[in-house]
Amino acid sequence: MCVTENMERLALGIDLGGTKILTAIISARGEILSRDYRATPVQEGPDGVVKAIVDSANVVLGQAGIAITDIEAVGIGAPGISNPDTGSILTSPNLPGWCNVPLRDMVADKLDIKCFLVNDANAAALGELSFGAGRGAHNFIYVTLSTGIGGGIVVDGRVYSGATGFAGEIGHMTIDDDGPLCNCGNKGCWEALASGSALETEARRWVEEGATTTILACAGGELDKVTARVVQVAAEQGDELAQKLIARTGRYVGVGLANLINIFNPELIVIGGGLSNMGDVLLKPAFKEAEERAYKASWQAVRFARAELGADSGVLGAAVFAFREGS
Ligand SMILES: [Zn+2]
């Protein structure tokens, strides 16, 4: 495809994660022209990560046969608390040691092009809104159930970013004031009760306490190999404790969903993330719990959809953000 001849608008999307970087050249219609995956060199600090981003950008430009001048803008989706106005990452659990890093300007200096920074979960919401399960919706919430819980809130067709850009941290709403400690330092956050790592922690605790279960055997007898996926395998093989733990996680998912439904009265909730791939065993108890807790009228107004873009939602949304902010 010769993109320079048909003058299609193009952006460069970057999905920066704690373990990998996905970079892609993306058209305004959401087509991915080229992509590059590479590990995030977190141990090399911001300078090393920026170098990896720039190298990756040059690879995707080369693959697509275009120059940086053919690109309208660059969108960077990054984890943690970032300020879209200043383009700085204030803090990020996935990027240890990063404090007030002016990531947007560091990348812009190296690539010599306009860059924009957006929170990764907000980027994923924007991706689903533009090209995925959220198409046509005006008020929806994107929930990613994964190692942690993230999300993006779309109000009247735009991602709601709050007064200073930090909105949408749905994983850190308090569900249990005396619940387990969360990575953020608070107790009983949604993420500390309903995420993949919460399920993993709970399963390990039961195994350590000597519960009758095949979970440890499914992990090859090694406690530190007990993961959410292992619990799922044990549950599928009929292990009762594993099934109970997943159902419990699902109920906590439902408590958080009910809160979101009552606060936002969304028309749609899009659910993505690796943990959601468990499907009914997790989501059935979640929906049952949410239905019991939410206002009936709001429950009747909401529909649920699975995220459609998979691992591409963040990079597509970062490109959408670049198109919107750059024009
Ligand atoms: Zn938290």
Short mmCIF file of C-alpha atoms and ligand atoms in Angstrom, two decimals:
data_model
loop_
_atom_site.label_atom_id
_atom_site.label_comp_id
_atom_site.label_asym_id
_atom_site.label_seq_id
_atom_site.Cartn_x
_atom_site.Cartn_y
_atom_site.Cartn_z
CA MET A 1 0.00 0.00 0.00
CA CYS A 2 1.48 3.31 -1.02
CA VAL A 3 0.21 5.65 1.63
CA THR A 4 2.02 8.77 0.53
CA GLU A 5 0.11 8.92 -2.76
CA ASN A 6 -3.42 8.84 -1.43
CA MET A 7 -2.62 11.47 1.20
CA GLU A 8 -4.33 9.56 3.99
CA ARG A 9 -3.91 11.09 7.43
CA LEU A 10 -1.46 9.08 9.50
CA ALA A 11 -0.41 9.08 13.14
CA LEU A 12 2.18 7.18 15.07
CA GLY A 13 0.75 5.44 18.11
CA ILE A 14 2.87 4.25 21.01
CA ASP A 15 1.56 2.01 23.78
CA LEU A 16 4.17 2.11 26.52
CA GLY A 17 3.79 -0.64 29.11
CA GLY A 18 5.88 -1.76 32.03
CA THR A 19 7.05 -4.83 30.13
CA LYS A 20 6.65 -4.00 26.46
CA ILE A 21 6.31 -1.19 23.97
CA LEU A 22 3.93 -1.45 21.00
CA THR A 23 4.45 1.11 18.26
CA ALA A 24 2.34 1.39 15.10
CA ILE A 25 1.62 3.61 12.12
CA ILE A 26 -2.14 4.11 12.06
CA SER A 27 -4.48 5.71 9.57
CA ALA A 28 -7.37 7.96 10.53
CA ARG A 29 -9.65 5.02 9.66
CA GLY A 30 -7.92 2.85 12.27
CA GLU A 31 -5.87 0.70 9.92
CA ILE A 32 -2.55 -0.45 11.29
CA LEU A 33 0.03 -0.10 8.52
CA SER A 34 3.02 -1.38 10.44
CA ARG A 35 3.82 -2.36 13.99
CA ASP A 36 6.76 -3.11 16.25
CA TYR A 37 6.84 -4.86 19.63
CA ARG A 38 9.82 -4.69 21.90
CA ALA A 39 10.67 -5.07 25.57
CA THR A 40 10.59 -1.97 27.77
CA PRO A 41 14.10 -1.43 29.13
CA VAL A 42 12.75 -0.21 32.49
CA GLN A 43 16.08 -0.78 34.20
CA GLU A 44 17.66 1.82 31.88
CA GLY A 45 15.40 4.58 33.18
CA PRO A 46 13.58 7.26 31.16
CA ASP A 47 16.49 7.91 28.75
CA GLY A 48 16.75 4.21 27.85
CA VAL A 49 12.98 3.91 27.43
CA VAL A 50 12.85 7.01 25.20
CA LYS A 51 15.66 5.57 23.07
CA ALA A 52 13.68 2.32 22.69
CA ILE A 53 10.56 4.30 21.70
CA VAL A 54 12.51 6.28 19.09
CA ASP A 55 14.17 3.14 17.69
CA SER A 56 10.77 1.46 17.51
CA ALA A 57 9.26 4.52 15.77
CA ASN A 58 12.01 4.43 13.15
CA VAL A 59 11.36 0.73 12.54
CA VAL A 60 7.62 1.22 11.89
CA LEU A 61 8.27 4.24 9.67
CA GLY A 62 10.72 2.14 7.64
CA GLN A 63 8.28 -0.79 7.42
CA ALA A 64 5.53 1.50 6.14
CA GLY A 65 7.92 3.15 3.70
CA ILE A 66 7.24 6.66 4.98
CA ALA A 67 9.12 9.49 6.66
CA ILE A 68 8.32 11.17 9.96
CA THR A 69 7.15 14.19 7.94
CA ASP A 70 4.32 12.04 6.54
CA ILE A 71 2.97 11.65 10.07
CA GLU A 72 0.51 14.15 11.51
CA ALA A 73 1.39 13.61 15.17
CA VAL A 74 2.55 11.05 17.72
CA GLY A 75 0.34 9.79 20.54
CA ILE A 76 1.90 8.10 23.55
CA GLY A 77 -0.24 6.02 25.88
CA ALA A 78 1.60 5.46 29.15
CA PRO A 79 0.78 3.79 32.46
CA GLY A 80 0.43 5.65 35.73
CA ILE A 81 -0.56 9.16 36.66
CA SER A 82 0.26 11.51 33.83
CA ASN A 83 -0.70 15.06 33.05
CA PRO A 84 -1.83 15.41 29.42
CA ASP A 85 -1.35 19.21 29.57
CA THR A 86 2.29 19.15 30.64
CA GLY A 87 3.06 15.81 28.98
CA SER A 88 4.74 14.52 32.12
CA ILE A 89 4.43 11.22 33.94
CA LEU A 90 4.12 12.09 37.61
CA THR A 91 4.37 8.56 38.94
CA SER A 92 3.80 5.06 37.63
CA PRO A 93 3.82 1.72 39.47
CA ASN A 94 4.83 0.07 36.17
CA LEU A 95 7.78 2.40 35.58
CA PRO A 96 9.66 2.25 38.88
CA GLY A 97 11.58 5.38 39.82
CA TRP A 98 9.81 7.63 37.32
CA CYS A 99 8.90 10.91 38.94
CA ASN A 100 7.81 13.94 36.95
CA VAL A 101 9.34 12.66 33.71
CA PRO A 102 8.59 14.97 30.75
CA LEU A 103 8.09 11.99 28.44
CA ARG A 104 6.13 13.85 25.75
CA ASP A 105 8.83 16.49 25.23
CA MET A 106 11.67 13.96 25.45
CA VAL A 107 10.16 11.96 22.57
CA ALA A 108 9.20 15.11 20.64
CA ASP A 109 12.79 16.39 20.84
CA LYS A 110 14.18 13.16 19.40
CA LEU A 111 11.56 12.66 16.66
CA ASP A 112 11.13 16.36 15.89
CA ILE A 113 7.35 16.13 15.68
CA LYS A 114 4.31 17.07 17.79
CA CYS A 115 3.71 14.48 20.50
CA PHE A 116 0.84 13.98 22.94
CA LEU A 117 0.69 11.97 26.16
CA VAL A 118 -2.38 10.16 27.44
CA ASN A 119 -3.00 7.63 30.21
CA ASP A 120 -2.90 4.09 28.78
CA ALA A 121 -6.35 3.07 30.02
CA ASN A 122 -7.87 6.29 28.69
CA ALA A 123 -6.14 5.56 25.39
CA ALA A 124 -7.67 2.07 25.33
CA ALA A 125 -11.11 3.60 25.98
CA LEU A 126 -10.56 6.00 23.10
CA GLY A 127 -9.49 3.10 20.88
CA GLU A 128 -12.65 1.12 21.66
CA LEU A 129 -14.76 4.27 21.23
CA SER A 130 -13.36 5.00 17.78
CA PHE A 131 -12.76 1.59 16.26
CA GLY A 132 -14.04 -1.11 18.63
CA ALA A 133 -16.97 -2.11 20.84
CA GLY A 134 -17.73 1.50 21.80
CA ARG A 135 -18.46 2.74 18.28
CA GLY A 136 -21.58 4.87 18.26
CA ALA A 137 -21.79 5.07 22.05
CA HIS A 138 -21.83 8.48 23.73
CA ASN A 139 -21.63 7.45 27.37
CA PHE A 140 -19.66 4.37 28.14
CA ILE A 141 -17.05 3.02 30.49
CA TYR A 142 -14.15 0.88 29.44
CA VAL A 143 -13.02 -1.55 32.14
CA THR A 144 -9.87 -3.59 31.80
CA LEU A 145 -9.68 -6.54 34.16
CA SER A 146 -6.09 -7.67 34.13
CA THR A 147 -3.22 -7.91 36.62
CA GLY A 148 -4.70 -4.63 37.85
CA ILE A 149 -7.95 -2.86 36.99
CA GLY A 150 -7.94 0.20 34.76
CA GLY A 151 -10.52 2.10 32.87
CA GLY A 152 -11.63 5.06 30.91
CA ILE A 153 -14.83 7.03 31.21
CA VAL A 154 -16.41 8.41 28.06
CA VAL A 155 -18.94 11.19 28.61
CA ASP A 156 -20.76 12.69 25.63
CA GLY A 157 -18.30 11.06 23.25
CA ARG A 158 -15.14 12.29 24.93
CA VAL A 159 -12.83 10.65 27.45
CA TYR A 160 -13.43 12.34 30.79
CA SER A 161 -10.05 13.38 32.16
CA GLY A 162 -11.07 15.43 35.20
CA ALA A 163 -9.72 18.73 36.49
CA THR A 164 -6.05 17.84 36.15
CA GLY A 165 -6.05 14.78 33.90
CA PHE A 166 -6.11 12.06 36.55
CA ALA A 167 -9.72 10.87 36.23
CA GLY A 168 -10.71 7.32 35.37
CA GLU A 169 -8.72 5.53 38.07
CA ILE A 170 -11.66 3.21 38.61
CA GLY A 171 -9.41 0.44 39.93
CA HIS A 172 -8.75 2.52 43.01
CA MET A 173 -12.27 3.14 44.20
CA THR A 174 -12.58 1.78 47.71
CA ILE A 175 -14.75 -1.33 47.91
CA ASP A 176 -13.81 -2.50 51.42
CA ASP A 177 -12.46 0.07 53.86
CA ASP A 178 -10.57 -2.63 55.74
CA GLY A 179 -9.68 -4.74 52.72
CA PRO A 180 -6.30 -5.92 51.46
CA LEU A 181 -3.54 -3.42 50.81
CA CYS A 182 -3.43 -2.06 47.26
CA ASN A 183 -0.33 -1.14 45.22
CA CYS A 184 -1.43 2.49 45.51
CA GLY A 185 -1.09 2.38 49.32
CA ASN A 186 -4.81 2.43 50.04
CA LYS A 187 -6.78 -0.46 51.52
CA GLY A 188 -9.55 -2.41 49.82
CA CYS A 189 -9.41 -0.84 46.37
CA TRP A 190 -11.38 -2.56 43.59
CA GLU A 191 -8.07 -3.63 42.09
CA ALA A 192 -6.97 -5.19 45.39
CA LEU A 193 -10.12 -7.37 45.44
CA ALA A 194 -11.17 -8.09 41.86
CA SER A 195 -8.03 -8.19 39.71
CA GLY A 196 -5.90 -11.06 38.48
CA SER A 197 -3.26 -10.35 41.10
CA ALA A 198 -5.93 -10.24 43.82
CA LEU A 199 -7.13 -13.70 42.74
CA GLU A 200 -3.54 -14.92 42.68
CA THR A 201 -2.82 -13.58 46.19
CA GLU A 202 -5.98 -15.13 47.60
CA ALA A 203 -5.24 -18.50 45.97
CA ARG A 204 -1.70 -18.54 47.36
CA ARG A 205 -3.00 -17.70 50.82
CA TRP A 206 -5.42 -20.65 50.77
CA VAL A 207 -2.71 -22.99 49.47
CA GLU A 208 -0.31 -21.84 52.20
CA GLU A 209 -2.98 -22.46 54.81
CA GLY A 210 -3.19 -26.06 53.64
CA ALA A 211 -6.57 -25.99 51.92
CA THR A 212 -7.69 -29.07 50.00
CA THR A 213 -7.17 -28.04 46.40
CA THR A 214 -5.38 -29.00 43.19
CA ILE A 215 -4.25 -25.41 42.58
CA LEU A 216 -0.69 -26.08 43.76
CA ALA A 217 -0.45 -29.25 41.66
CA CYS A 218 -1.61 -27.24 38.61
CA ALA A 219 1.30 -24.87 39.30
CA GLY A 220 3.80 -27.74 39.22
CA GLY A 221 3.99 -27.72 43.01
CA GLU A 222 5.54 -24.25 43.14
CA LEU A 223 3.67 -21.62 45.11
CA ASP A 224 5.18 -18.68 43.21
CA LYS A 225 3.84 -20.17 39.98
CA VAL A 226 0.24 -19.96 41.21
CA THR A 227 -1.34 -17.35 38.93
CA ALA A 228 -4.88 -16.39 37.97
CA ARG A 229 -4.48 -18.58 34.90
CA VAL A 230 -3.47 -21.56 37.08
CA VAL A 231 -6.54 -21.03 39.25
CA GLN A 232 -8.64 -21.02 36.07
CA VAL A 233 -7.11 -24.33 34.92
CA ALA A 234 -7.77 -25.90 38.35
CA ALA A 235 -11.37 -24.63 38.24
CA GLU A 236 -11.91 -26.10 34.78
CA GLN A 237 -10.68 -29.44 36.10
CA GLY A 238 -13.33 -29.32 38.80
CA ASP A 239 -11.40 -27.95 41.77
CA GLU A 240 -14.01 -26.54 44.13
CA LEU A 241 -11.80 -24.00 45.88
CA ALA A 242 -10.59 -22.62 42.55
CA GLN A 243 -14.20 -22.28 41.37
CA LYS A 244 -15.15 -20.53 44.62
CA LEU A 245 -12.21 -18.12 44.39
CA ILE A 246 -13.07 -17.14 40.81
CA ALA A 247 -16.74 -16.66 41.73
CA ARG A 248 -15.67 -14.51 44.69
CA THR A 249 -13.47 -12.39 42.39
CA GLY A 250 -16.44 -12.12 40.03
CA ARG A 251 -18.70 -10.87 42.83
CA TYR A 252 -16.17 -8.15 43.64
CA VAL A 253 -16.05 -7.25 39.94
CA GLY A 254 -19.83 -6.87 40.18
CA VAL A 255 -19.66 -4.58 43.23
CA GLY A 256 -17.43 -2.18 41.30
CA LEU A 257 -19.63 -2.39 38.20
CA ALA A 258 -22.69 -1.52 40.30
CA ASN A 259 -20.91 1.57 41.62
CA LEU A 260 -19.99 2.68 38.11
CA ILE A 261 -23.54 2.05 36.87
CA ASN A 262 -25.10 4.05 39.71
CA ILE A 263 -22.67 6.95 39.33
CA PHE A 264 -22.52 7.27 35.54
CA ASN A 265 -25.70 5.64 34.19
CA PRO A 266 -23.70 4.49 31.15
CA GLU A 267 -25.37 3.06 28.05
CA LEU A 268 -22.50 0.61 27.62
CA ILE A 269 -19.72 -0.98 29.63
CA VAL A 270 -16.94 -2.48 27.54
CA ILE A 271 -14.92 -5.12 29.38
CA GLY A 272 -11.44 -6.12 28.29
CA GLY A 273 -8.20 -7.37 29.79
CA GLY A 274 -6.70 -10.83 30.23
CA LEU A 275 -8.75 -11.77 33.31
CA SER A 276 -12.01 -11.13 31.43
CA ASN A 277 -11.05 -13.93 29.03
CA MET A 278 -12.18 -16.31 31.78
CA GLY A 279 -15.67 -15.52 30.49
CA ASP A 280 -18.80 -16.75 32.25
CA VAL A 281 -17.14 -18.27 35.31
CA LEU A 282 -16.04 -14.77 36.26
CA LEU A 283 -18.60 -12.56 34.54
CA LYS A 284 -21.81 -14.41 35.45
CA PRO A 285 -21.35 -13.84 39.21
CA ALA A 286 -20.18 -10.31 38.36
CA PHE A 287 -23.34 -9.44 36.45
CA LYS A 288 -25.56 -11.10 39.05
CA GLU A 289 -23.95 -9.07 41.84
CA ALA A 290 -24.10 -5.85 39.80
CA GLU A 291 -27.78 -6.41 39.02
CA GLU A 292 -28.58 -6.91 42.69
CA ARG A 293 -26.76 -3.75 43.73
CA ALA A 294 -27.40 -1.25 40.95
CA TYR A 295 -30.47 0.93 40.62
CA LYS A 296 -32.95 -1.06 38.60
CA ALA A 297 -33.53 1.70 36.05
CA SER A 298 -29.80 2.18 35.50
CA TRP A 299 -29.22 -1.57 35.27
CA GLN A 300 -31.91 -1.84 32.61
CA ALA A 301 -30.30 0.98 30.62
CA VAL A 302 -26.83 -0.52 30.43
CA ARG A 303 -25.52 -3.18 28.09
CA PHE A 304 -22.22 -4.99 28.26
CA ALA A 305 -19.80 -5.78 25.47
CA ARG A 306 -16.45 -7.47 25.28
CA ALA A 307 -13.59 -5.29 24.11
CA GLU A 308 -12.94 -5.87 20.40
CA LEU A 309 -9.46 -4.56 19.82
CA GLY A 310 -7.52 -6.77 22.21
CA ALA A 311 -3.90 -5.72 22.64
CA ASP A 312 -4.29 -3.02 19.95
CA SER A 313 -6.82 -0.86 21.84
CA GLY A 314 -4.13 1.24 23.55
CA VAL A 315 -2.01 1.93 20.50
CA LEU A 316 -5.08 2.74 18.37
CA GLY A 317 -6.40 5.07 21.07
CA ALA A 318 -3.02 6.79 21.38
CA ALA A 319 -3.19 7.50 17.64
CA VAL A 320 -6.76 8.80 17.94
CA PHE A 321 -5.60 11.10 20.74
CA ALA A 322 -2.80 12.38 18.50
CA PHE A 323 -5.23 13.04 15.61
CA ARG A 324 -7.65 14.89 17.90
CA GLU A 325 -5.11 16.95 19.81
CA GLY A 326 -2.90 17.60 16.81
CA SER A 327 -5.55 19.00 14.51
ZN ZN B 1 -5.48 1.28 44.99
#
